[in-house]
Short mmCIF file of C-alpha atoms and ligand atoms in Angstrom, two decimals:
data_model
loop_
_atom_site.label_atom_id
_atom_site.label_comp_id
_atom_site.label_asym_id
_atom_site.label_seq_id
_atom_site.Cartn_x
_atom_site.Cartn_y
_atom_site.Cartn_z
CA MET A 1 -88.57 -75.26 -306.37
CA GLN A 2 -89.84 -71.66 -306.14
CA ASP A 3 -92.48 -70.08 -308.43
CA SER A 4 -91.67 -70.48 -312.05
CA ALA A 5 -91.36 -67.32 -314.06
CA VAL A 6 -94.60 -67.89 -315.93
CA ALA A 7 -96.43 -68.41 -312.58
CA LEU A 8 -94.87 -65.26 -311.13
CA ALA A 9 -95.79 -63.34 -314.21
CA LYS A 10 -99.52 -64.16 -313.48
CA LYS A 11 -99.22 -62.74 -310.00
CA LEU A 12 -97.63 -59.58 -311.42
CA GLN A 13 -100.30 -59.15 -314.00
CA SER A 14 -103.14 -59.60 -311.47
CA LYS A 15 -101.30 -57.15 -309.19
CA GLU A 16 -101.14 -59.82 -306.40
CA VAL A 17 -97.54 -58.70 -306.19
CA SER A 18 -95.66 -55.64 -307.46
CA ALA A 19 -92.42 -55.75 -309.38
CA LYS A 20 -90.81 -53.89 -306.52
CA GLU A 21 -92.03 -56.64 -304.04
CA VAL A 22 -90.59 -59.29 -306.27
CA VAL A 23 -87.12 -57.55 -306.48
CA GLN A 24 -87.22 -56.81 -302.77
CA ASP A 25 -87.97 -60.41 -301.94
CA LEU A 26 -85.30 -61.75 -304.27
CA LEU A 27 -82.39 -59.38 -303.45
CA PRO A 28 -81.51 -60.63 -299.95
CA ARG A 29 -81.82 -64.29 -301.09
CA LEU A 30 -79.87 -63.52 -304.16
CA GLU A 31 -77.09 -61.69 -302.23
CA LYS A 32 -76.78 -64.51 -299.56
CA THR A 33 -76.74 -67.33 -301.98
CA ASN A 34 -74.31 -65.48 -304.26
CA GLU A 35 -71.92 -65.17 -301.42
CA GLU A 36 -71.91 -68.93 -301.19
CA ILE A 37 -71.74 -69.85 -304.86
CA ASN A 38 -70.23 -66.77 -306.67
CA ALA A 39 -72.57 -66.84 -309.55
CA TYR A 40 -72.38 -63.08 -310.39
CA VAL A 41 -69.46 -60.94 -311.52
CA THR A 42 -71.64 -57.76 -311.31
CA LEU A 43 -74.82 -57.26 -309.31
CA LEU A 44 -77.27 -54.49 -310.19
CA PRO A 45 -79.40 -54.14 -307.11
CA ASP A 46 -80.15 -50.42 -307.34
CA GLU A 47 -80.86 -50.49 -311.04
CA ALA A 48 -83.01 -53.56 -310.59
CA LEU A 49 -85.20 -51.68 -307.86
CA LYS A 50 -85.42 -48.56 -310.01
CA GLN A 51 -86.58 -50.67 -313.05
CA ALA A 52 -89.14 -52.39 -310.81
CA GLU A 53 -90.52 -49.03 -309.74
CA GLU A 54 -90.80 -47.80 -313.24
CA ILE A 55 -92.80 -50.97 -314.19
CA ASP A 56 -95.09 -50.60 -311.22
CA GLY A 57 -95.66 -46.96 -312.12
CA LYS A 58 -96.56 -47.93 -315.66
CA ARG A 59 -98.97 -50.60 -314.43
CA ALA A 60 -100.57 -48.16 -311.91
CA ARG A 61 -101.13 -45.69 -314.80
CA GLY A 62 -102.66 -48.32 -316.99
CA GLU A 63 -99.88 -48.05 -319.62
CA ALA A 64 -99.31 -50.95 -321.98
CA LEU A 65 -96.99 -53.57 -320.44
CA GLY A 66 -95.88 -56.91 -321.96
CA PRO A 67 -97.04 -60.09 -320.20
CA TRP A 68 -93.57 -60.68 -318.62
CA ALA A 69 -92.88 -57.21 -317.37
CA GLY A 70 -91.36 -57.34 -313.88
CA LEU A 71 -89.71 -60.73 -314.12
CA PRO A 72 -86.13 -60.86 -312.84
CA ILE A 73 -83.33 -62.31 -315.02
CA GLY A 74 -79.60 -62.81 -315.01
CA VAL A 75 -77.41 -62.16 -318.12
CA LYS A 76 -74.13 -63.98 -318.94
CA ASP A 77 -71.23 -61.58 -318.83
CA LEU A 78 -70.51 -61.90 -322.52
CA LEU A 79 -73.74 -60.21 -323.67
CA CYS A 80 -73.24 -56.52 -324.15
CA THR A 81 -75.17 -54.32 -321.74
CA GLU A 82 -75.11 -50.57 -322.36
CA GLY A 83 -73.41 -48.76 -319.52
CA VAL A 84 -72.77 -51.98 -317.53
CA LYS A 85 -69.44 -53.68 -317.51
CA THR A 86 -69.25 -56.75 -319.80
CA THR A 87 -66.03 -58.61 -318.83
CA CYS A 88 -66.27 -62.18 -320.48
CA SER A 89 -64.65 -63.02 -317.18
CA SER A 90 -61.37 -61.88 -318.68
CA LYS A 91 -58.70 -59.41 -317.44
CA MET A 92 -58.65 -58.29 -321.03
CA LEU A 93 -62.20 -56.77 -320.64
CA GLU A 94 -62.22 -56.30 -316.94
CA ASN A 95 -63.13 -52.61 -317.26
CA PHE A 96 -64.98 -52.78 -320.57
CA VAL A 97 -68.31 -50.85 -320.63
CA PRO A 98 -70.23 -51.47 -323.90
CA PRO A 99 -71.89 -48.41 -325.51
CA TYR A 100 -74.84 -50.56 -326.72
CA ASP A 101 -77.09 -53.44 -325.78
CA ALA A 102 -76.85 -56.88 -327.44
CA THR A 103 -80.11 -57.51 -329.39
CA VAL A 104 -81.24 -60.13 -326.79
CA VAL A 105 -80.58 -57.63 -324.02
CA ARG A 106 -82.56 -54.97 -325.87
CA LYS A 107 -85.36 -57.41 -326.31
CA ILE A 108 -85.57 -58.57 -322.71
CA LYS A 109 -85.44 -54.92 -321.59
CA ASP A 110 -88.25 -53.91 -324.02
CA ALA A 111 -90.32 -56.80 -322.66
CA GLY A 112 -89.87 -55.41 -319.10
CA PHE A 113 -87.52 -58.01 -317.65
CA ILE A 114 -85.45 -56.82 -314.85
CA ILE A 115 -81.71 -57.57 -315.07
CA MET A 116 -80.27 -58.57 -311.64
CA GLY A 117 -76.67 -58.72 -312.85
CA LYS A 118 -73.96 -60.30 -315.07
CA THR A 119 -73.07 -63.92 -314.45
CA ASN A 120 -69.62 -65.51 -314.25
CA MET A 121 -68.31 -67.71 -316.95
CA ASP A 122 -65.06 -69.39 -318.23
CA GLU A 123 -62.95 -66.68 -319.84
CA PHE A 124 -64.29 -65.92 -323.35
CA ALA A 125 -66.61 -68.99 -322.96
CA MET A 126 -63.75 -71.38 -323.23
CA GLY A 127 -64.13 -74.11 -320.64
CA SER A 128 -66.46 -76.53 -318.85
CA SER A 129 -66.10 -75.73 -315.12
CA SER A 130 -65.67 -71.88 -314.47
CA GLU A 131 -62.15 -72.66 -313.51
CA ASN A 132 -60.99 -70.57 -316.53
CA SER A 133 -62.68 -67.48 -315.18
CA ALA A 134 -60.08 -64.84 -314.56
CA PHE A 135 -61.93 -63.74 -311.36
CA PHE A 136 -63.18 -66.62 -309.34
CA THR A 137 -64.93 -69.93 -309.74
CA THR A 138 -68.60 -70.48 -309.32
CA LYS A 139 -69.75 -73.31 -307.06
CA ASN A 140 -72.30 -75.93 -307.96
CA PRO A 141 -75.41 -75.23 -305.75
CA ALA A 142 -76.02 -78.98 -305.48
CA ASP A 143 -72.52 -79.51 -303.90
CA HIS A 144 -70.15 -76.74 -303.26
CA THR A 145 -67.06 -78.90 -303.63
CA ARG A 146 -67.98 -79.47 -307.28
CA VAL A 147 -67.90 -77.37 -310.49
CA PRO A 148 -71.16 -76.01 -311.99
CA GLY A 149 -70.03 -76.84 -315.45
CA GLY A 150 -69.26 -74.19 -318.00
CA SER A 151 -68.84 -71.95 -319.68
CA SER A 152 -72.17 -70.50 -318.61
CA ALA A 153 -71.37 -71.41 -315.04
CA GLY A 154 -72.99 -68.50 -313.19
CA ALA A 155 -76.07 -68.65 -315.39
CA ALA A 156 -76.73 -72.33 -314.69
CA ALA A 157 -75.87 -72.13 -310.92
CA ALA A 158 -78.18 -69.02 -310.62
CA SER A 159 -81.06 -70.75 -312.33
CA ALA A 160 -80.64 -73.88 -310.29
CA ALA A 161 -80.49 -71.87 -307.10
CA GLY A 162 -83.34 -69.57 -308.21
CA ILE A 163 -81.42 -66.35 -308.00
CA PRO A 164 -83.37 -65.81 -310.26
CA VAL A 165 -84.84 -68.87 -312.14
CA LEU A 166 -84.43 -67.12 -315.57
CA ASN A 167 -81.00 -66.66 -317.14
CA LEU A 168 -79.56 -66.01 -320.54
CA GLY A 169 -76.33 -67.92 -321.57
CA SER A 170 -74.56 -68.97 -324.63
CA ASP A 171 -73.50 -72.36 -326.12
CA THR A 172 -70.67 -72.94 -328.56
CA GLY A 173 -70.04 -76.57 -327.84
CA GLY A 174 -72.19 -77.25 -324.81
CA SER A 175 -71.91 -74.25 -322.60
CA ILE A 176 -75.64 -74.16 -321.85
CA ARG A 177 -76.58 -77.78 -321.81
CA GLN A 178 -73.53 -79.09 -319.82
CA PRO A 179 -73.83 -76.74 -316.94
CA ALA A 180 -77.58 -77.13 -316.95
CA ALA A 181 -77.01 -80.88 -316.51
CA PHE A 182 -74.39 -80.44 -313.76
CA CYS A 183 -76.51 -78.00 -311.74
CA GLY A 184 -79.95 -79.61 -312.34
CA CYS A 185 -81.81 -77.03 -314.35
CA VAL A 186 -83.19 -76.75 -317.93
CA GLY A 187 -81.01 -75.20 -320.67
CA LEU A 188 -81.77 -74.86 -324.33
CA LYS A 189 -79.22 -74.26 -327.20
CA PRO A 190 -81.42 -73.17 -330.11
CA THR A 191 -80.79 -73.68 -333.75
CA TYR A 192 -77.96 -71.68 -335.16
CA GLY A 193 -79.44 -68.41 -336.39
CA ARG A 194 -82.65 -68.61 -334.37
CA VAL A 195 -81.55 -66.02 -331.89
CA SER A 196 -79.58 -62.90 -332.83
CA ARG A 197 -75.89 -62.93 -331.81
CA TYR A 198 -75.43 -59.17 -332.28
CA GLY A 199 -73.75 -57.88 -329.12
CA LEU A 200 -72.56 -61.36 -328.03
CA ILE A 201 -68.79 -61.22 -327.57
CA ALA A 202 -67.64 -63.76 -330.21
CA PHE A 203 -65.86 -66.99 -329.43
CA ALA A 204 -66.41 -69.20 -332.54
CA SER A 205 -68.90 -67.36 -334.82
CA SER A 206 -70.18 -70.48 -336.75
CA LEU A 207 -70.97 -72.26 -333.46
CA ASP A 208 -72.06 -69.57 -330.90
CA GLN A 209 -75.77 -69.36 -330.06
CA ILE A 210 -77.60 -67.67 -327.25
CA GLY A 211 -80.25 -69.55 -325.26
CA PRO A 212 -82.33 -69.66 -322.04
CA PHE A 213 -81.83 -71.34 -318.63
CA ALA A 214 -84.79 -71.93 -316.30
CA GLN A 215 -86.03 -74.47 -313.87
CA THR A 216 -88.92 -75.44 -316.15
CA VAL A 217 -89.18 -76.17 -319.91
CA GLU A 218 -92.20 -73.85 -319.95
CA ASP A 219 -90.09 -70.84 -318.77
CA CYS A 220 -87.56 -71.65 -321.45
CA ALA A 221 -90.37 -71.65 -324.09
CA MET A 222 -91.56 -68.27 -322.71
CA LEU A 223 -88.10 -66.74 -322.95
CA MET A 224 -87.69 -68.24 -326.44
CA ASN A 225 -90.76 -66.27 -327.54
CA VAL A 226 -89.06 -63.12 -326.39
CA ILE A 227 -85.48 -63.59 -327.79
CA SER A 228 -86.02 -65.50 -331.05
CA GLY A 229 -86.41 -64.02 -334.46
CA HIS A 230 -84.55 -62.19 -337.30
CA ASP A 231 -82.27 -59.32 -336.63
CA PRO A 232 -80.88 -57.16 -339.47
CA MET A 233 -77.87 -56.58 -337.25
CA ASP A 234 -76.85 -60.24 -337.41
CA GLY A 235 -76.32 -61.49 -340.92
CA THR A 236 -76.56 -65.14 -339.78
CA SER A 237 -79.89 -64.69 -338.02
CA LEU A 238 -82.84 -66.53 -339.64
CA SER A 239 -85.97 -64.86 -341.05
CA HIS A 240 -88.17 -67.89 -340.51
CA PRO A 241 -91.27 -66.90 -338.61
CA VAL A 242 -91.23 -67.53 -334.74
CA PRO A 243 -93.95 -69.85 -333.63
CA ASP A 244 -95.52 -69.38 -330.20
CA TYR A 245 -93.37 -71.84 -328.25
CA LEU A 246 -95.54 -71.62 -325.19
CA LYS A 247 -98.64 -72.52 -327.08
CA GLY A 248 -96.65 -75.26 -328.77
CA LEU A 249 -96.31 -77.16 -325.45
CA GLU A 250 -100.00 -78.17 -325.58
CA GLY A 251 -101.19 -81.49 -326.68
CA ASP A 252 -99.46 -84.86 -326.16
CA LEU A 253 -96.56 -86.84 -327.54
CA LYS A 254 -98.51 -89.73 -329.01
CA GLY A 255 -96.53 -91.24 -331.96
CA LEU A 256 -93.51 -89.05 -331.57
CA LYS A 257 -90.46 -91.04 -332.79
CA ILE A 258 -87.30 -90.72 -330.78
CA GLY A 259 -83.94 -92.09 -331.93
CA ILE A 260 -81.44 -93.48 -329.47
CA PRO A 261 -77.99 -93.17 -331.07
CA LYS A 262 -75.91 -96.19 -330.20
CA GLU A 263 -72.61 -94.20 -330.39
CA TYR A 264 -73.63 -92.20 -327.31
CA PHE A 265 -74.13 -95.15 -325.00
CA ILE A 266 -70.50 -96.23 -324.86
CA GLU A 267 -67.94 -97.32 -322.39
CA GLY A 268 -66.86 -93.91 -321.18
CA LEU A 269 -70.39 -93.16 -320.11
CA ASN A 270 -70.73 -93.33 -316.20
CA ALA A 271 -73.01 -96.31 -315.27
CA GLU A 272 -75.16 -94.24 -312.94
CA VAL A 273 -75.78 -91.52 -315.58
CA ARG A 274 -76.63 -94.27 -317.99
CA GLY A 275 -79.10 -95.77 -315.57
CA GLU A 276 -80.76 -92.54 -314.94
CA VAL A 277 -81.02 -91.64 -318.64
CA GLU A 278 -82.48 -95.16 -319.36
CA LYS A 279 -85.14 -94.47 -316.78
CA GLY A 280 -85.76 -91.17 -318.57
CA ILE A 281 -86.12 -93.03 -321.88
CA GLN A 282 -88.74 -95.39 -320.18
CA THR A 283 -90.62 -92.23 -319.11
CA LEU A 284 -90.61 -90.92 -322.73
CA GLU A 285 -92.11 -94.27 -323.80
CA SER A 286 -94.66 -94.22 -320.96
CA ILE A 287 -95.98 -90.89 -322.40
CA GLY A 288 -96.56 -92.14 -325.95
CA CYS A 289 -93.18 -91.83 -327.58
CA GLU A 290 -91.80 -94.60 -329.76
CA THR A 291 -88.03 -95.18 -329.45
CA VAL A 292 -85.84 -96.72 -332.09
CA GLU A 293 -82.07 -97.21 -332.30
CA VAL A 294 -80.33 -94.87 -334.73
CA SER A 295 -76.71 -94.38 -335.75
CA LEU A 296 -74.66 -91.24 -335.92
CA PRO A 297 -71.48 -92.86 -337.37
CA HIS A 298 -69.17 -89.91 -337.25
CA THR A 299 -69.74 -89.12 -333.58
CA ASP A 300 -66.22 -90.13 -332.72
CA TYR A 301 -64.75 -87.28 -334.68
CA GLY A 302 -66.87 -84.61 -332.95
CA ILE A 303 -64.36 -83.50 -330.29
CA ALA A 304 -61.47 -83.35 -332.80
CA VAL A 305 -63.43 -81.27 -335.38
CA TYR A 306 -64.93 -79.03 -332.73
CA TYR A 307 -61.44 -78.18 -331.39
CA PHE A 308 -60.09 -77.34 -334.89
CA VAL A 309 -63.06 -75.26 -335.92
CA CYS A 310 -63.61 -73.46 -332.64
CA THR A 311 -59.96 -72.61 -332.09
CA ALA A 312 -59.48 -71.44 -335.74
CA GLU A 313 -62.43 -69.05 -335.33
CA ALA A 314 -61.30 -67.97 -331.78
CA SER A 315 -57.88 -67.05 -333.10
CA SER A 316 -59.35 -64.81 -335.62
CA ASN A 317 -62.07 -63.28 -333.36
CA LEU A 318 -59.72 -62.62 -330.58
CA ALA A 319 -57.18 -60.87 -332.81
CA ARG A 320 -59.07 -57.65 -332.12
CA TYR A 321 -57.72 -57.52 -328.46
CA ASP A 322 -54.54 -55.79 -329.15
CA GLY A 323 -54.82 -52.82 -326.70
CA VAL A 324 -55.64 -50.31 -329.47
CA VAL A 325 -59.39 -50.17 -329.35
CA TYR A 326 -60.83 -52.42 -326.55
CA GLY A 327 -59.96 -53.43 -323.06
CA HIS A 328 -56.79 -53.85 -321.37
CA ARG A 329 -53.57 -52.00 -322.66
CA HIS A 330 -49.98 -52.48 -321.56
CA MET A 331 -48.80 -49.01 -320.80
CA ASP A 332 -45.09 -49.32 -320.90
CA ALA A 333 -44.36 -50.59 -324.43
CA THR A 334 -41.61 -49.57 -326.81
CA ASP A 335 -43.69 -49.66 -329.91
CA ILE A 336 -47.08 -50.83 -331.20
CA VAL A 337 -45.98 -54.47 -331.80
CA ASP A 338 -44.53 -54.62 -328.35
CA MET A 339 -47.79 -53.09 -326.90
CA ALA A 340 -49.97 -55.76 -328.66
CA ALA A 341 -47.65 -58.57 -327.51
CA LYS A 342 -47.46 -57.40 -323.92
CA THR A 343 -51.23 -56.55 -323.84
CA ARG A 344 -52.10 -60.01 -324.95
CA ALA A 345 -49.61 -61.79 -322.66
CA GLU A 346 -51.18 -59.93 -319.68
CA GLY A 347 -54.86 -59.87 -320.72
CA PHE A 348 -55.51 -63.47 -321.67
CA GLY A 349 -55.47 -66.51 -319.37
CA ASP A 350 -53.74 -69.88 -320.20
CA GLU A 351 -56.67 -71.63 -321.86
CA VAL A 352 -57.46 -68.57 -324.18
CA LYS A 353 -53.71 -68.47 -325.18
CA ARG A 354 -53.79 -72.20 -325.82
CA ARG A 355 -56.70 -71.93 -328.09
CA ILE A 356 -55.30 -68.94 -330.04
CA MET A 357 -52.05 -70.83 -330.61
CA LEU A 358 -53.79 -74.00 -331.67
CA GLY A 359 -56.17 -72.05 -333.92
CA THR A 360 -53.37 -70.06 -335.57
CA TYR A 361 -51.56 -73.32 -336.14
CA VAL A 362 -54.56 -75.11 -337.87
CA LEU A 363 -55.09 -72.14 -340.05
CA SER A 364 -51.46 -71.53 -341.05
CA SER A 365 -50.47 -72.13 -344.60
CA GLY A 366 -48.95 -75.64 -344.86
CA PHE A 367 -51.29 -77.05 -342.30
CA TYR A 368 -54.60 -75.46 -343.36
CA ASP A 369 -55.47 -78.35 -345.74
CA ALA A 370 -54.55 -80.96 -343.30
CA TYR A 371 -56.28 -79.62 -340.33
CA TYR A 372 -58.87 -76.89 -340.83
CA LEU A 373 -60.10 -77.89 -344.34
CA LYS A 374 -60.32 -81.53 -343.33
CA ALA A 375 -62.21 -80.60 -340.13
CA GLN A 376 -64.73 -78.64 -342.17
CA ARG A 377 -65.26 -81.69 -344.43
CA VAL A 378 -65.84 -84.00 -341.38
CA ARG A 379 -68.09 -81.39 -340.01
CA ARG A 380 -70.32 -81.87 -343.05
CA LEU A 381 -70.39 -85.59 -342.50
CA ILE A 382 -71.42 -85.09 -338.83
CA LYS A 383 -74.30 -82.81 -340.06
CA GLN A 384 -75.24 -85.37 -342.64
CA ASP A 385 -75.47 -88.07 -339.87
CA PHE A 386 -78.13 -85.88 -338.20
CA ASP A 387 -79.98 -85.20 -341.41
CA GLN A 388 -80.16 -88.90 -342.10
CA ALA A 389 -81.37 -89.75 -338.49
CA PHE A 390 -84.03 -87.05 -338.71
CA GLN A 391 -85.45 -88.70 -341.91
CA LYS A 392 -86.41 -91.62 -339.51
CA VAL A 393 -87.07 -89.96 -336.25
CA ASP A 394 -88.45 -86.64 -334.81
CA LEU A 395 -85.97 -86.21 -332.11
CA ILE A 396 -82.85 -87.85 -330.66
CA VAL A 397 -82.28 -88.62 -326.94
CA THR A 398 -78.81 -88.92 -325.27
CA PRO A 399 -77.31 -88.22 -321.96
CA THR A 400 -76.16 -84.53 -321.82
CA THR A 401 -72.82 -85.36 -320.23
CA PRO A 402 -70.74 -88.63 -319.63
CA THR A 403 -70.41 -87.96 -315.85
CA THR A 404 -72.13 -85.80 -313.19
CA ALA A 405 -70.34 -82.73 -311.83
CA PHE A 406 -66.70 -83.35 -311.10
CA LYS A 407 -64.62 -81.85 -308.24
CA PHE A 408 -62.63 -78.51 -308.55
CA GLY A 409 -59.15 -79.25 -309.76
CA ASP A 410 -59.95 -82.69 -311.11
CA LYS A 411 -59.33 -81.77 -314.74
CA THR A 412 -57.32 -78.55 -314.57
CA ASP A 413 -54.02 -80.26 -315.27
CA ASP A 414 -55.27 -82.10 -318.31
CA PRO A 415 -57.04 -79.89 -320.96
CA LEU A 416 -58.00 -82.84 -323.02
CA SER A 417 -60.00 -84.49 -320.22
CA MET A 418 -61.66 -81.11 -319.75
CA TYR A 419 -62.50 -81.07 -323.47
CA LEU A 420 -64.22 -84.51 -323.13
CA ALA A 421 -66.89 -83.04 -320.81
CA ASP A 422 -68.60 -81.84 -324.00
CA VAL A 423 -68.40 -85.08 -325.90
CA PHE A 424 -72.19 -85.43 -326.18
CA THR A 425 -72.97 -81.77 -326.80
CA ASN A 426 -70.58 -80.30 -329.38
CA SER A 427 -71.74 -82.22 -332.46
CA VAL A 428 -75.08 -80.45 -332.07
CA ASN A 429 -73.31 -77.03 -332.56
CA LEU A 430 -71.26 -78.45 -335.44
CA ALA A 431 -74.53 -79.49 -337.18
CA GLY A 432 -76.16 -76.18 -336.33
CA ILE A 433 -79.16 -77.78 -334.77
CA GLY A 434 -80.94 -77.50 -331.43
CA GLY A 435 -80.56 -79.35 -328.14
CA ILE A 436 -82.12 -79.16 -324.65
CA SER A 437 -80.92 -80.54 -321.34
CA ILE A 438 -83.52 -81.51 -318.82
CA PRO A 439 -83.02 -82.79 -315.25
CA CYS A 440 -83.24 -86.56 -315.17
CA GLY A 441 -82.80 -87.83 -311.58
CA ASN A 442 -79.61 -87.84 -309.54
CA ASP A 443 -76.70 -90.21 -309.02
CA SER A 444 -76.10 -91.93 -305.64
CA GLN A 445 -74.24 -88.91 -304.37
CA GLY A 446 -77.28 -86.73 -305.04
CA LEU A 447 -75.75 -85.07 -308.13
CA PRO A 448 -78.01 -84.06 -310.92
CA VAL A 449 -78.08 -86.03 -314.16
CA GLY A 450 -79.17 -84.31 -317.46
CA LEU A 451 -81.09 -85.92 -320.39
CA GLN A 452 -80.39 -84.31 -323.77
CA LEU A 453 -83.17 -84.13 -326.54
CA ILE A 454 -81.79 -83.05 -329.94
CA GLY A 455 -83.99 -81.71 -332.67
CA PRO A 456 -83.63 -80.89 -336.47
CA ALA A 457 -82.92 -77.38 -337.59
CA LEU A 458 -85.77 -75.08 -336.34
CA GLY A 459 -87.33 -78.00 -334.50
CA GLU A 460 -87.48 -75.99 -331.23
CA GLU A 461 -91.28 -76.29 -331.00
CA LYS A 462 -91.12 -80.14 -331.05
CA LEU A 463 -88.06 -80.11 -328.84
CA LEU A 464 -89.70 -78.00 -326.12
CA LYS A 465 -92.95 -79.84 -326.31
CA ALA A 466 -91.23 -83.14 -325.75
CA ALA A 467 -88.96 -81.76 -323.01
CA HIS A 468 -92.05 -80.16 -321.30
CA HIS A 469 -94.02 -83.34 -321.23
CA PHE A 470 -90.97 -85.28 -320.08
CA GLN A 471 -90.39 -82.92 -317.27
CA MET A 472 -94.06 -83.14 -316.15
CA ALA A 473 -94.01 -86.91 -316.24
CA HIS A 474 -90.49 -87.57 -314.83
CA GLY A 475 -90.35 -84.76 -312.21
CA GLY A 476 -87.20 -83.07 -311.06
N1 LIG B 1 -66.51 -76.44 -323.08
C1 LIG B 1 -66.50 -76.18 -324.51
C2 LIG B 1 -65.29 -75.28 -324.74
O1 LIG B 1 -64.52 -75.22 -323.91
C3 LIG B 1 -67.78 -75.44 -324.96
C4 LIG B 1 -67.67 -74.03 -324.56
C5 LIG B 1 -68.98 -73.26 -325.07
O2 LIG B 1 -69.95 -73.82 -325.38
N2 LIG B 1 -68.83 -71.91 -325.03
O3 LIG B 1 -65.02 -74.88 -325.87
#
């Protein structure tokens, strides 16, 4: 493990290193590793060096700089970056250059973070392996024959490989936590509304949330301090005050009650993953947590409900890609309907088309009540399961994924088996609450296992504190 971002920031603040030295040290490593794992769609080496020089100039002149100025970061390629291509790893947006920054991008820029590039993902964030990227797949740094997870594939792989350790991703049904587990880094999906989604290219708006990747929980807490908070540009962002998540890590976990949901420790769970997570639970107990069994009785419906809700919202959100305003346009059409049809046929990949069709179907009159409306009702029951559990416990612990990273091609012929990769993560999005994946040992092939902690709405402080103390005690 290399320097954490918080440790590197101290060296920058004390002028032990300059921002330019940090970037010059990182760039050759980043470029070499990126050739092996393909984490980035766009690299910004010249811009990064220029930004580093500006920060060093400000520091030399004694101008005010935030504590994190000069830290390198990667940004998932669905967060709009002014003047820099934002592709969503789709042919539809292959040449799209946004005229504005997403709020999170603006915030990290204002805090002096240096953006190293835009990371690869499954097209429009739909997928669990990077195999749905229209451009290329990203390799798992732990084993290049295996997927890094998805959809924030490049972000997780970059964090795990340290190119750089900090990354921003998004999570609609597991896209931060599942790849973090597969690659062996930390990934937090905050409570819905904690982080502004303005400038995030929408997949499923009632589920999407932006969050941090890092090698340490402490770095995630630091990045949460920077990106959280109300934004008038996002009507769903919450106005609750943002606590100091870094400070919140202090203290101990004595008396913290952690629920173990019996529905998550089931037959489909790989025995080695189960074994590692059980050791993780023992670690939690050894540092003062009390564990009790809880029940989340509607867990079984999570996948079905998720795929009704997310496809319905995706079919509506992606209607805007018709060749008129954004992105790709078929140039040889007979009329506007023909243009929209051909543009969409060419611009979208198979999985995106599958979801648009499924979503259009579940919303169509005649089927709406049976599918979409019913799914929303069951979604409420899933949320109530968590509400009831959190009356008894502070946090919930589960495996992040049922297996470790699978091989490329293993699930591409069977969309349903791909969907099951998120069976332990998507209920958290349906309930609008927060979850974090932390490294928790390896299987016998050396592949990382992730432990997931789930917290109540706006429980990030508790979640990060428990995850931090777990990581310190368990290692990895
Ligand atoms: N893998 C899930 C899906 O394909 C989750 C994706 C995400 O969180 N963006 O929808």
